Amino acid sequence: MPTGLIEGSSLSKVYATATGPLVALSEVSFQVEEGEFISLVGPSGCGKSTLLSILGGLENQTEGVLLLSDKEHDGPRREIGMMFQTSVLFPWRTVRQNVELPGIILGLDRRQQAEEAERLLDMVGLNGFGDRYPAELSGGMRQRVALARLLAHDPKVLLMDEPFGALDEFTRETMNLELLRIWEKTGKTVVFVTHNIGEAVFLSDRIFVMTPRPGRLEGIVEVDLPRPRKAEIMRDPRYSELVFDIRGMLGVDH
Amino acid sequence: MNMAPPNLTSAATAQAPEAVAPPAAHADTIQKFLATELAKQRRERIANRAMAISFGLFVLLVWAIATEGGFVHALIIPSPFDTVEATIRLMRSNILWPNVWVTLQEIFWAFLLGLGSGCLLGVGVAMFAGVRATLYPYLVAIQAPPKIVLAPIFVTWFGFDMASKIAIGVVMSFFPMFLNTLTGLTSVDPNAIKLMKSLTAGRWKTFRYLLLPNALPIMMAGVKLCWTLAVLGVIVGEFVGASAGIGYLIYAMNFQLDIAGVFSLIILLSLFTLFVYQFIEWLEGRIIFWKQL
Ligand SMILES: Nc1ncnc2c1ncn2[C@@H]1O[C@H](COP(=O)(O)OP(=O)(O)OP(=O)(O)O)[C@@H](O)[C@H]1O
Ligand SMILES: [Mg+2]
């Protein structure tokens, strides 16, 4: 039986809270192949961030087994990078220094990391902004810096928790296109959390649909839209069909 | 005090890379706009300063009229002229400087030790669960009594010399530094912690690259409190029991009804404290430069 790059079986997560145990994840099983683009959708509180934290090794599951490249995975690793809804840039570091942070923490070669930072800033369209401070950038630009920082130490797996959730619709679409371009070029494995079903369909190979109370994996939707994808794909009837299927699974349409 | 208005010039001259040179006509308008805007800012700055100075002069005038005009007795409030005279007299005498030197040393050590111990314990309590569990309840509990009550005991313990004044200064200045360090180190974006964790950063790297710089603004506020309280502690100590120092001198002169001398000492002490305070604020602006962007 072929196994994926990431494999979770019956993952559960229970938090001990003041009001008793809280089941955030319940018996979630899945596989993620190398190079796949996966989206996690579901209503607020269904455990998306929790699952992502477990995938990142920041937290451990209460029950179940999680494998990365067939080996047990229970702590942070260099080959996994994380990005969040807020840019989490350090305001005392310039844009360039922010992108160089992962290299510094991981003790990578300084000169090579400096070149890499320059190349990445170029790639996310921030050529020439290296010496600015985060406070001088717009929200969209900050997320671009965060994207460059995410890629700085060349992780194989990108875990993104609503990375464009705080951006306006127009910027978000631009960022989606850029992310796809980068993903197609680099062949990274992506797990992408979003509230936006359209965004998930547009980006993903497969969509994990989750439902709350307790957080379960309701189903997995294959997105059989052709690649490479451009914005026009949203006119494709298949696109709307998938969006509506998922809305149905989430119980949005009554 | 940071009264400097937002710096328009640097924002306008820093070239955004994608910015294309504006057409000549526009460049002209922008230039003109900038010039008038800068002139306006300068006018405002001058006006603000003028208002502050006028107010100071006004207070001085009221003080002079009230005292010289005989509305207030000189033993209650000396006139500004008497105060200046007393200052000159003090500076020329050989009693001021030895006492200044004593107090300066006490303040220096009280501030340094208060700052150091506050930072150290703040870091300890924030970073190590064991330290937190052991010490935190006591560190908070010793804050309950007003620390001035310790002054007489400290004089008994450490004597009439500098040590007791330093001890009181430390006890008073330590806590805000401790609390601000602790608060600064623990008020951090949880996602930033997650980011550092995901990069496999350990305790030390997280501290060095995230927690410490993130805490600096709150810590600097603590430094300012620490400074003011160190001075306060030392002077209180000198009031309670000392044979030298500015506090001692103030006490003695007050006893001799040399109110003008007391006034001049109070003014000298205030000017000194304020001067160092301003220096700390200047330093603060340097250290946490990103707050001004
Ligand atoms: N550290 C924690 N302690 C206790 N409960 C937690 C903790 N983290 C998450 N939870 C709970 O687990 C559940 C799932 O939270 P999670 O953040 O994973 O949801 P989410 O799907 O990411 O939601 P959103 O879309 O709003 O970000 C929630 O009920 C939340 O209250
Ligand atoms: Mg979430």
Coordinates of C-alpha atoms and ligand atoms in Angstrom, one line a residue:
Chain A
M1 CA 0.0 0.0 0.0
P2 CA 1.5 3.3 -1.1
T3 CA 1.9 5.8 1.7
G4 CA 1.9 9.6 1.4
L5 CA 4.4 12.1 2.6
I6 CA 2.1 12.9 5.5
E7 CA -0.1 10.2 6.9
G8 CA -2.5 10.7 9.8
S9 CA -4.6 7.9 11.2
S10 CA -7.4 8.4 13.7
L11 CA -5.9 11.6 15.0
S12 CA -7.7 13.0 18.0
K13 CA -7.0 16.0 20.1
V14 CA -8.6 16.7 23.4
Y15 CA -7.9 19.9 25.4
A16 CA -8.4 20.0 29.1
T17 CA -10.3 23.1 29.8
A18 CA -11.7 24.6 33.0
T19 CA -15.2 23.4 31.9
G20 CA -14.0 19.9 31.2
P21 CA -12.4 18.1 28.2
L22 CA -12.9 19.7 24.8
V23 CA -12.6 17.5 21.8
A24 CA -11.0 19.7 19.1
L25 CA -10.3 16.8 16.7
S26 CA -11.9 13.4 16.5
E27 CA -10.6 10.5 14.6
V28 CA -9.2 12.3 11.6
S29 CA -7.5 10.1 9.0
F30 CA -5.9 11.2 5.7
Q31 CA -2.9 11.1 3.5
V32 CA -1.1 13.9 1.8
E33 CA 1.1 13.0 -1.2
E34 CA 4.3 14.8 -1.9
G35 CA 3.8 17.9 -4.0
E36 CA 0.0 18.0 -3.4
F37 CA -1.9 21.1 -2.7
I38 CA -4.5 20.4 0.0
S39 CA -7.0 22.8 1.5
L40 CA -8.7 22.5 4.8
V41 CA -12.1 24.1 4.9
G42 CA -14.7 24.2 7.6
P43 CA -16.6 26.5 9.9
S44 CA -14.9 28.3 12.7
G45 CA -13.9 26.1 15.6
C46 CA -13.8 22.8 13.7
G47 CA -10.2 22.2 14.5
K48 CA -8.4 23.4 11.4
S49 CA -5.7 25.3 13.2
T50 CA -5.4 22.5 15.7
L51 CA -4.8 20.0 12.9
L52 CA -2.2 22.3 11.3
S53 CA -0.4 22.7 14.6
I54 CA -0.2 19.0 15.0
L55 CA 1.0 18.7 11.4
G56 CA 3.7 21.3 12.2
G57 CA 4.8 19.3 15.3
L58 CA 3.9 22.3 17.5
E59 CA 1.4 20.2 19.4
N60 CA 0.9 16.5 19.8
Q61 CA -2.3 14.5 19.1
T62 CA -4.0 12.9 22.1
E63 CA -4.6 9.8 20.1
G64 CA -3.7 8.4 16.7
V65 CA -0.6 8.1 14.7
L66 CA 1.1 10.8 12.5
L67 CA 3.8 9.9 10.1
L68 CA 6.0 12.1 8.0
S69 CA 7.9 10.2 5.3
D70 CA 6.9 7.0 7.1
K71 CA 8.5 8.1 10.3
E72 CA 6.7 9.1 13.5
H73 CA 6.3 12.9 13.6
D74 CA 5.9 14.7 16.9
G75 CA 8.1 17.8 16.9
P76 CA 9.0 20.8 14.8
R77 CA 11.2 20.1 11.9
R78 CA 13.2 22.1 9.5
E79 CA 11.5 20.8 6.4
I80 CA 8.1 22.2 7.6
G81 CA 7.3 25.9 7.4
M82 CA 4.4 27.7 8.8
M83 CA 2.5 30.9 7.9
F84 CA -0.3 32.6 9.7
Q85 CA -3.3 34.9 9.1
T86 CA -1.2 37.8 10.5
S87 CA 2.2 38.3 9.0
V88 CA 4.0 38.0 12.3
L89 CA 6.9 40.1 11.0
F90 CA 9.2 41.4 13.7
P91 CA 8.9 45.2 13.6
W92 CA 12.5 45.7 14.8
R93 CA 13.9 43.8 11.8
T94 CA 13.9 45.2 8.3
V95 CA 12.1 43.3 5.6
R96 CA 15.3 41.6 4.5
Q97 CA 16.2 40.7 8.1
N98 CA 12.8 39.2 8.6
V99 CA 13.3 37.0 5.6
E100 CA 16.7 36.0 6.9
L101 CA 15.3 35.1 10.3
P102 CA 14.7 31.4 9.6
G103 CA 18.3 31.0 8.3
I104 CA 19.6 32.6 11.4
I105 CA 17.6 30.5 13.7
L106 CA 18.5 27.3 11.9
G107 CA 22.1 28.3 11.6
L108 CA 22.3 28.2 7.8
D109 CA 25.1 29.8 5.7
R110 CA 24.7 33.6 6.0
R111 CA 25.9 34.6 2.6
Q112 CA 23.8 32.0 0.8
Q113 CA 20.7 33.0 2.9
A114 CA 21.3 36.7 2.1
E115 CA 21.2 35.8 -1.6
E116 CA 18.2 33.7 -1.1
A117 CA 16.4 36.5 0.7
E118 CA 17.1 38.8 -2.2
R119 CA 15.8 36.3 -4.7
L120 CA 12.7 35.6 -2.7
L121 CA 11.8 39.3 -2.2
D122 CA 12.2 39.6 -6.0
M123 CA 9.9 36.6 -6.5
V124 CA 7.1 38.0 -4.3
G125 CA 7.4 41.4 -6.0
L126 CA 9.1 43.3 -3.2
N127 CA 12.4 44.0 -5.0
G128 CA 13.9 47.1 -3.5
F129 CA 11.9 47.0 -0.2
G130 CA 14.5 45.0 1.7
D131 CA 15.6 47.9 3.9
R132 CA 12.1 49.0 4.8
Y133 CA 10.6 48.1 8.2
P134 CA 7.3 46.2 8.4
A135 CA 5.5 49.3 9.7
E136 CA 6.1 51.0 6.4
L137 CA 4.3 48.3 4.4
S138 CA 0.7 47.7 3.5
G139 CA -1.1 44.6 4.8
G140 CA -0.7 42.8 1.4
M141 CA 3.0 43.6 1.2
R142 CA 3.5 42.3 4.7
Q143 CA 1.9 39.0 3.8
R144 CA 4.2 38.8 0.8
V145 CA 7.2 39.2 3.1
A146 CA 5.8 36.5 5.3
L147 CA 5.5 34.3 2.2
A148 CA 9.1 35.0 1.3
R149 CA 10.1 34.2 4.9
L150 CA 8.1 31.0 4.7
L151 CA 10.2 29.9 1.7
A152 CA 13.6 31.1 3.0
H153 CA 14.9 27.9 4.5
D154 CA 13.3 25.9 1.6
P155 CA 10.9 23.7 3.6
K156 CA 9.3 20.8 1.8
V157 CA 5.9 21.2 3.4
L158 CA 4.1 24.5 3.7
L159 CA 1.5 24.8 6.4
M160 CA -0.6 28.0 5.9
D161 CA -3.3 29.0 8.3
E162 CA -5.7 31.4 6.5
P163 CA -2.6 33.3 5.2
F164 CA -4.7 35.6 3.1
G165 CA -7.8 35.7 5.3
A166 CA -7.2 39.3 6.4
L167 CA -6.6 40.7 3.0
D168 CA -9.1 42.4 0.7
E169 CA -10.7 40.4 -2.1
F170 CA -8.5 41.9 -4.8
T171 CA -5.2 41.4 -3.0
R172 CA -6.2 37.9 -2.0
E173 CA -6.8 36.9 -5.6
T174 CA -3.5 38.3 -6.6
M175 CA -1.8 36.4 -3.8
N176 CA -3.6 33.2 -4.8
L177 CA -2.3 33.5 -8.3
E178 CA 1.2 34.1 -7.0
L179 CA 1.1 31.2 -4.6
L180 CA 0.0 28.9 -7.4
R181 CA 2.8 30.2 -9.6
I182 CA 5.3 29.5 -6.8
W183 CA 3.9 26.2 -6.0
E184 CA 4.0 25.1 -9.6
K185 CA 7.6 26.2 -9.8
T186 CA 8.8 24.6 -6.6
G187 CA 6.7 21.5 -6.2
K188 CA 6.2 22.0 -2.5
T189 CA 3.6 20.2 -0.5
V190 CA 1.0 22.6 0.8
V191 CA -1.7 22.4 3.4
F192 CA -3.8 25.5 3.2
V193 CA -6.5 26.5 5.7
T194 CA -9.2 28.8 4.5
H195 CA -12.8 29.8 5.2
N196 CA -13.2 30.7 1.6
I197 CA -14.6 27.7 -0.4
G198 CA -13.9 29.4 -3.8
E199 CA -10.3 30.0 -2.8
A200 CA -10.0 26.3 -1.8
V201 CA -11.4 25.1 -5.1
F202 CA -9.3 27.4 -7.1
L203 CA -6.0 26.4 -5.4
S204 CA -6.3 22.8 -4.4
D205 CA -5.8 19.3 -5.7
R206 CA -7.9 18.0 -2.9
I207 CA -10.1 19.7 -0.2
F208 CA -10.5 18.3 3.2
V209 CA -13.9 19.3 4.4
M210 CA -14.2 19.5 8.2
T211 CA -17.2 19.8 10.5
P212 CA -17.3 21.0 14.1
R213 CA -18.4 19.6 17.5
P214 CA -16.3 17.5 17.5
G215 CA -13.9 18.4 14.7
R216 CA -14.3 15.6 12.2
L217 CA -13.1 15.1 8.6
E218 CA -16.5 15.1 6.8
G219 CA -15.1 14.2 3.4
I220 CA -12.4 14.7 0.9
V221 CA -13.2 16.4 -2.4
E222 CA -11.0 15.9 -5.5
V223 CA -10.7 19.0 -7.6
D224 CA -10.5 17.8 -11.2
L225 CA -10.0 21.2 -12.7
P226 CA -7.1 21.4 -15.2
R227 CA -3.8 23.0 -14.4
P228 CA -2.2 25.4 -14.7
R229 CA -5.1 27.5 -13.4
K230 CA -5.8 31.1 -14.3
A231 CA -8.6 33.3 -12.9
E232 CA -10.8 32.3 -15.9
I233 CA -11.2 28.9 -14.3
M234 CA -13.8 30.4 -12.1
R235 CA -16.1 30.6 -15.1
D236 CA -15.9 26.9 -15.6
P237 CA -19.2 25.3 -14.6
R238 CA -17.2 22.5 -12.9
Y239 CA -15.8 25.2 -10.6
S240 CA -19.2 26.3 -9.4
E241 CA -20.4 22.8 -9.1
L242 CA -17.5 21.9 -6.8
V243 CA -18.1 25.1 -4.7
F244 CA -21.8 24.1 -4.3
D245 CA -20.9 20.5 -3.5
I246 CA -18.7 21.7 -0.6
R247 CA -21.2 24.2 0.6
G248 CA -23.7 21.3 0.7
M249 CA -21.3 19.2 2.7
L250 CA -20.9 22.0 5.2
G251 CA -24.6 22.5 5.4
V252 CA -24.5 26.1 4.2
D253 CA -27.4 25.6 1.8
H254 CA -30.7 24.6 3.3
Chain B
M1 CA 9.3 64.0 25.4
N2 CA 8.8 63.3 21.8
M3 CA 7.2 66.3 20.3
A4 CA 8.8 66.0 16.9
P5 CA 6.1 66.0 14.2
P6 CA 6.0 63.2 11.7
N7 CA 9.0 63.5 9.5
L8 CA 7.6 64.5 6.1
T9 CA 10.9 64.9 4.3
S10 CA 12.2 61.4 4.8
A11 CA 8.8 59.9 3.7
A12 CA 8.8 62.0 0.6
T13 CA 12.4 61.5 -0.4
A14 CA 12.7 57.8 0.3
Q15 CA 12.2 56.5 -3.2
A16 CA 9.7 53.7 -3.6
P17 CA 11.3 51.5 -6.3
E18 CA 8.2 51.3 -8.4
A19 CA 7.7 55.0 -8.2
V20 CA 8.3 56.6 -11.5
A21 CA 9.5 60.2 -11.7
P22 CA 6.4 62.4 -11.7
P23 CA 5.8 64.5 -14.7
A24 CA 7.5 67.9 -14.4
A25 CA 4.2 69.8 -13.7
H26 CA 3.4 67.5 -10.9
A27 CA 6.9 67.6 -9.5
D28 CA 6.5 71.3 -9.2
T29 CA 3.2 71.1 -7.3
I30 CA 4.6 68.5 -5.0
Q31 CA 7.7 70.6 -4.3
K32 CA 5.4 73.6 -3.5
F33 CA 3.2 71.5 -1.3
L34 CA 6.2 70.1 0.6
A35 CA 7.6 73.6 1.1
T36 CA 4.4 75.0 2.5
E37 CA 3.8 71.9 4.6
L38 CA 7.3 72.1 6.1
A39 CA 6.9 75.8 6.8
K40 CA 3.6 75.1 8.5
Q41 CA 5.2 72.4 10.7
R42 CA 8.0 74.7 11.7
R43 CA 5.6 77.5 12.6
E44 CA 3.6 75.1 14.7
R45 CA 6.7 73.9 16.5
I46 CA 7.8 77.5 17.3
A47 CA 4.3 78.4 18.4
N48 CA 4.2 75.4 20.8
R49 CA 7.5 76.3 22.3
A50 CA 6.5 79.9 22.7
M51 CA 3.4 78.9 24.6
A52 CA 5.3 76.7 26.9
I53 CA 7.9 79.3 27.6
S54 CA 5.3 82.0 28.1
F55 CA 3.5 79.9 30.7
G56 CA 6.7 79.3 32.6
L57 CA 7.5 83.0 32.6
F58 CA 4.0 83.7 33.8
V59 CA 4.3 81.3 36.8
L60 CA 7.7 82.9 37.6
L61 CA 6.1 86.3 37.5
V62 CA 3.3 85.3 39.8
W63 CA 5.8 83.8 42.1
A64 CA 7.9 87.0 42.1
I65 CA 4.9 89.3 42.7
A66 CA 3.4 87.1 45.4
T67 CA 6.7 87.0 47.4
E68 CA 8.3 90.4 46.6
G69 CA 4.9 92.1 47.0
G70 CA 4.7 90.7 50.5
F71 CA 1.6 88.6 49.9
V72 CA 3.4 85.5 51.1
H73 CA 5.8 85.4 53.9
A74 CA 9.5 84.7 52.9
L75 CA 9.6 81.9 55.5
I76 CA 6.9 80.0 53.6
I77 CA 7.9 80.7 50.1
P78 CA 11.1 82.6 49.3
S79 CA 11.2 84.9 46.3
P80 CA 12.8 83.8 43.1
F81 CA 15.6 86.3 43.7
D82 CA 16.3 85.0 47.2
T83 CA 16.3 81.5 45.7
V84 CA 18.8 82.4 43.1
E85 CA 20.9 84.1 45.7
A86 CA 20.8 81.1 47.9
T87 CA 21.8 78.9 45.0
I88 CA 24.9 81.0 44.3
R89 CA 25.7 81.1 48.0
L90 CA 25.4 77.3 48.2
M91 CA 27.5 76.7 45.1
R92 CA 30.3 78.9 46.4
S93 CA 30.2 77.3 49.8
N94 CA 32.0 74.1 50.6
I95 CA 28.9 72.3 51.9
L96 CA 27.1 71.6 48.7
W97 CA 29.5 69.6 46.6
P98 CA 30.5 66.9 49.1
N99 CA 26.8 66.3 49.8
V100 CA 26.0 66.2 46.1
W101 CA 28.8 63.7 45.6
V102 CA 27.4 61.4 48.3
T103 CA 23.8 61.5 46.9
L104 CA 25.0 61.0 43.4
Q105 CA 26.8 57.8 44.3
E106 CA 23.8 56.5 46.3
I107 CA 21.5 57.2 43.4
F108 CA 23.9 55.6 40.9
W109 CA 24.1 52.4 42.9
A110 CA 20.4 52.3 43.8
F111 CA 19.4 52.8 40.2
L112 CA 21.9 50.3 38.8
L113 CA 21.1 47.6 41.4
G114 CA 17.3 48.2 41.2
L115 CA 17.5 48.0 37.4
G116 CA 19.8 45.0 37.4
S117 CA 17.9 42.9 39.9
G118 CA 14.5 43.9 38.4
C119 CA 15.6 42.7 34.9
L120 CA 17.3 39.6 36.2
L121 CA 14.3 38.5 38.3
G122 CA 11.9 39.5 35.5
V123 CA 13.7 37.3 33.1
G124 CA 14.0 34.5 35.6
V125 CA 10.3 34.5 36.5
A126 CA 9.3 34.9 32.8
M127 CA 11.5 32.2 31.4
F128 CA 11.8 29.5 34.1
A129 CA 8.7 27.8 35.5
G130 CA 10.7 26.8 38.6
V131 CA 11.7 30.3 39.4
R132 CA 8.2 31.5 38.8
A133 CA 6.6 29.0 41.1
T134 CA 9.2 29.6 43.9
L135 CA 9.6 33.3 43.9
Y136 CA 6.7 35.0 42.2
P137 CA 4.3 34.9 45.2
Y138 CA 6.9 36.5 47.5
L139 CA 8.0 39.1 45.0
V140 CA 4.4 40.3 44.8
A141 CA 3.8 40.0 48.5
I142 CA 6.7 42.2 49.5
Q143 CA 5.1 44.9 47.4
A144 CA 2.1 45.0 49.7
P145 CA 3.5 47.3 52.4
P146 CA 4.6 50.8 51.3
K147 CA 8.3 50.3 51.2
I148 CA 9.0 53.6 53.0
V149 CA 8.2 51.8 56.3
L150 CA 11.4 49.9 55.7
A151 CA 13.6 53.0 55.8
P152 CA 14.1 53.2 59.6
I153 CA 14.8 49.5 59.8
F154 CA 17.3 49.7 56.9
V155 CA 19.1 52.6 58.7
T156 CA 19.3 50.4 61.8
W157 CA 20.6 47.5 59.8
F158 CA 23.0 49.2 57.4
G159 CA 23.9 52.3 59.4
F160 CA 24.0 56.0 58.6
D161 CA 26.2 55.7 55.6
M162 CA 25.4 55.2 52.0
A163 CA 24.5 51.5 52.2
S164 CA 21.2 52.1 53.9
K165 CA 20.2 54.8 51.3
I166 CA 21.2 52.5 48.5
A167 CA 19.2 49.7 50.0
I168 CA 16.0 51.8 50.2
G169 CA 16.5 53.0 46.7
V170 CA 16.9 49.5 45.4
V171 CA 13.9 48.2 47.3
M172 CA 11.8 51.0 45.8
S173 CA 13.0 51.0 42.3
F174 CA 13.3 47.2 41.8
F175 CA 9.6 46.3 41.5
P176 CA 8.5 48.4 38.5
M177 CA 11.6 47.1 36.6
F178 CA 10.8 43.5 37.6
L179 CA 7.1 43.8 36.7
N180 CA 7.7 45.6 33.4
T181 CA 10.3 43.1 32.4
L182 CA 8.0 40.2 33.2
T183 CA 5.0 41.8 31.5
G184 CA 7.1 42.7 28.4
L185 CA 8.5 39.2 28.1
T186 CA 5.1 37.5 28.4
S187 CA 3.0 39.9 26.2
V188 CA 3.9 38.3 22.9
D189 CA 1.8 37.3 19.9
P190 CA 1.1 33.6 20.2
N191 CA 1.6 33.2 16.5
A192 CA 5.1 34.6 16.8
I193 CA 5.9 31.9 19.4
K194 CA 4.5 29.3 17.1
L195 CA 6.6 30.7 14.3
M196 CA 9.8 30.4 16.4
K197 CA 8.8 26.9 17.5
S198 CA 8.2 25.8 14.0
L199 CA 11.7 27.0 13.2
T200 CA 13.0 24.7 15.9
A201 CA 14.1 27.7 18.0
G202 CA 14.9 26.7 21.6
R203 CA 14.5 28.8 24.7
W204 CA 17.6 30.9 24.2
K205 CA 17.0 31.8 20.5
T206 CA 13.3 32.6 21.2
F207 CA 14.5 34.9 24.0
R208 CA 17.2 36.5 21.9
Y209 CA 15.3 37.0 18.7
L210 CA 11.7 37.4 19.8
L211 CA 11.0 37.9 23.5
L212 CA 13.7 40.4 24.4
P213 CA 13.3 42.8 21.6
N214 CA 9.5 42.5 21.9
A215 CA 9.8 43.4 25.6
L216 CA 12.0 46.4 25.2
P217 CA 9.3 49.1 24.9
I218 CA 7.6 48.0 28.1
M219 CA 11.0 47.5 29.8
M220 CA 12.1 51.0 28.9
A221 CA 8.9 52.4 30.6
G222 CA 10.1 50.4 33.6
V223 CA 13.5 52.0 33.4
K224 CA 12.0 55.4 33.7
L225 CA 9.9 54.5 36.7
C226 CA 13.0 52.8 38.2
W227 CA 15.0 55.9 37.9
T228 CA 12.4 58.2 39.5
L229 CA 11.9 55.7 42.4
A230 CA 15.6 55.2 42.9
V231 CA 16.0 59.0 43.5
L232 CA 13.0 59.0 45.7
G233 CA 14.2 56.1 47.8
V234 CA 17.7 57.6 48.3
I235 CA 16.3 61.0 49.4
V236 CA 13.8 59.4 51.8
G237 CA 16.6 57.4 53.3
E238 CA 18.6 60.6 53.8
F239 CA 15.6 62.2 55.5
V240 CA 15.3 59.3 57.9
G241 CA 18.9 59.0 59.1
A242 CA 22.0 60.3 57.4
S243 CA 25.0 62.5 58.0
A244 CA 25.5 63.6 54.5
G245 CA 23.6 64.0 51.2
I246 CA 21.2 66.3 49.5
G247 CA 18.2 64.9 51.5
Y248 CA 20.2 65.4 54.7
L249 CA 21.0 69.0 53.6
I250 CA 17.4 69.8 52.8
Y251 CA 16.4 68.5 56.2
A252 CA 19.0 70.4 58.0
M253 CA 18.3 73.7 56.2
N254 CA 14.6 73.3 56.7
F255 CA 15.3 73.0 60.4
Q256 CA 17.4 76.2 60.3
L257 CA 14.6 77.9 58.5
D258 CA 16.8 78.5 55.4
I259 CA 13.8 78.1 53.1
A260 CA 15.5 79.7 50.2
G261 CA 18.3 77.2 50.5
V262 CA 15.8 74.4 50.6
F263 CA 14.1 75.7 47.5
S264 CA 17.3 75.9 45.6
L265 CA 18.2 72.4 46.6
I266 CA 14.8 71.1 45.5
I267 CA 15.2 72.9 42.2
L268 CA 18.7 71.5 41.6
L269 CA 17.6 68.0 42.5
S270 CA 14.6 68.3 40.2
L271 CA 16.7 69.6 37.3
F272 CA 19.2 66.7 37.7
T273 CA 16.4 64.1 37.9
L274 CA 14.7 65.6 34.9
F275 CA 17.9 65.8 32.9
V276 CA 18.7 62.1 33.4
Y277 CA 15.0 61.3 32.7
Q278 CA 15.2 63.1 29.4
F279 CA 18.4 61.2 28.6
I280 CA 16.7 57.9 29.2
E281 CA 13.9 59.0 26.9
W282 CA 16.4 59.9 24.3
L283 CA 18.0 56.5 24.7
E284 CA 14.6 54.9 24.6
G285 CA 14.0 56.5 21.2
R286 CA 17.3 55.0 20.0
I287 CA 16.7 51.5 21.4
I288 CA 13.1 51.1 20.2
F289 CA 13.5 53.0 17.0
W290 CA 10.8 51.0 15.3
K291 CA 8.0 52.5 17.4
Q292 CA 8.6 55.8 15.7
L293 CA 8.3 54.5 12.1
Ligands
LIG1 N1 -5.0 25.7 23.5 C1 -6.3 25.4 23.5 N2 -6.9 25.1 24.7 C2 -8.2 24.8 24.8 N3 -9.0 24.7 23.7 C3 -8.5 25.0 22.5 C4 -7.1 25.3 22.3 N4 -6.9 25.5 21.0 C5 -8.0 25.3 20.4 N5 -9.0 25.0 21.3 C6 -10.4 24.7 20.9 O1 -10.4 23.7 19.9 C7 -11.4 24.0 19.0 C8 -10.8 24.1 17.6 O2 -10.0 25.2 17.5 P1 -9.2 25.6 16.2 O3 -8.5 26.9 16.5 O4 -8.4 24.5 15.7 O5 -10.4 26.0 15.2 P2 -10.3 26.5 13.7 O6 -11.0 25.5 12.9 O7 -9.0 26.9 13.4 O8 -11.2 27.8 13.9 P3 -11.1 29.2 13.1 O9 -11.6 28.9 11.7 O10 -11.9 30.1 13.8 O11 -9.6 29.6 13.1 C9 -12.1 25.2 19.4 O12 -13.3 24.9 20.1 C10 -11.1 25.9 20.4 O13 -11.8 26.6 21.4
MG2 MG -7.9 28.7 13.0

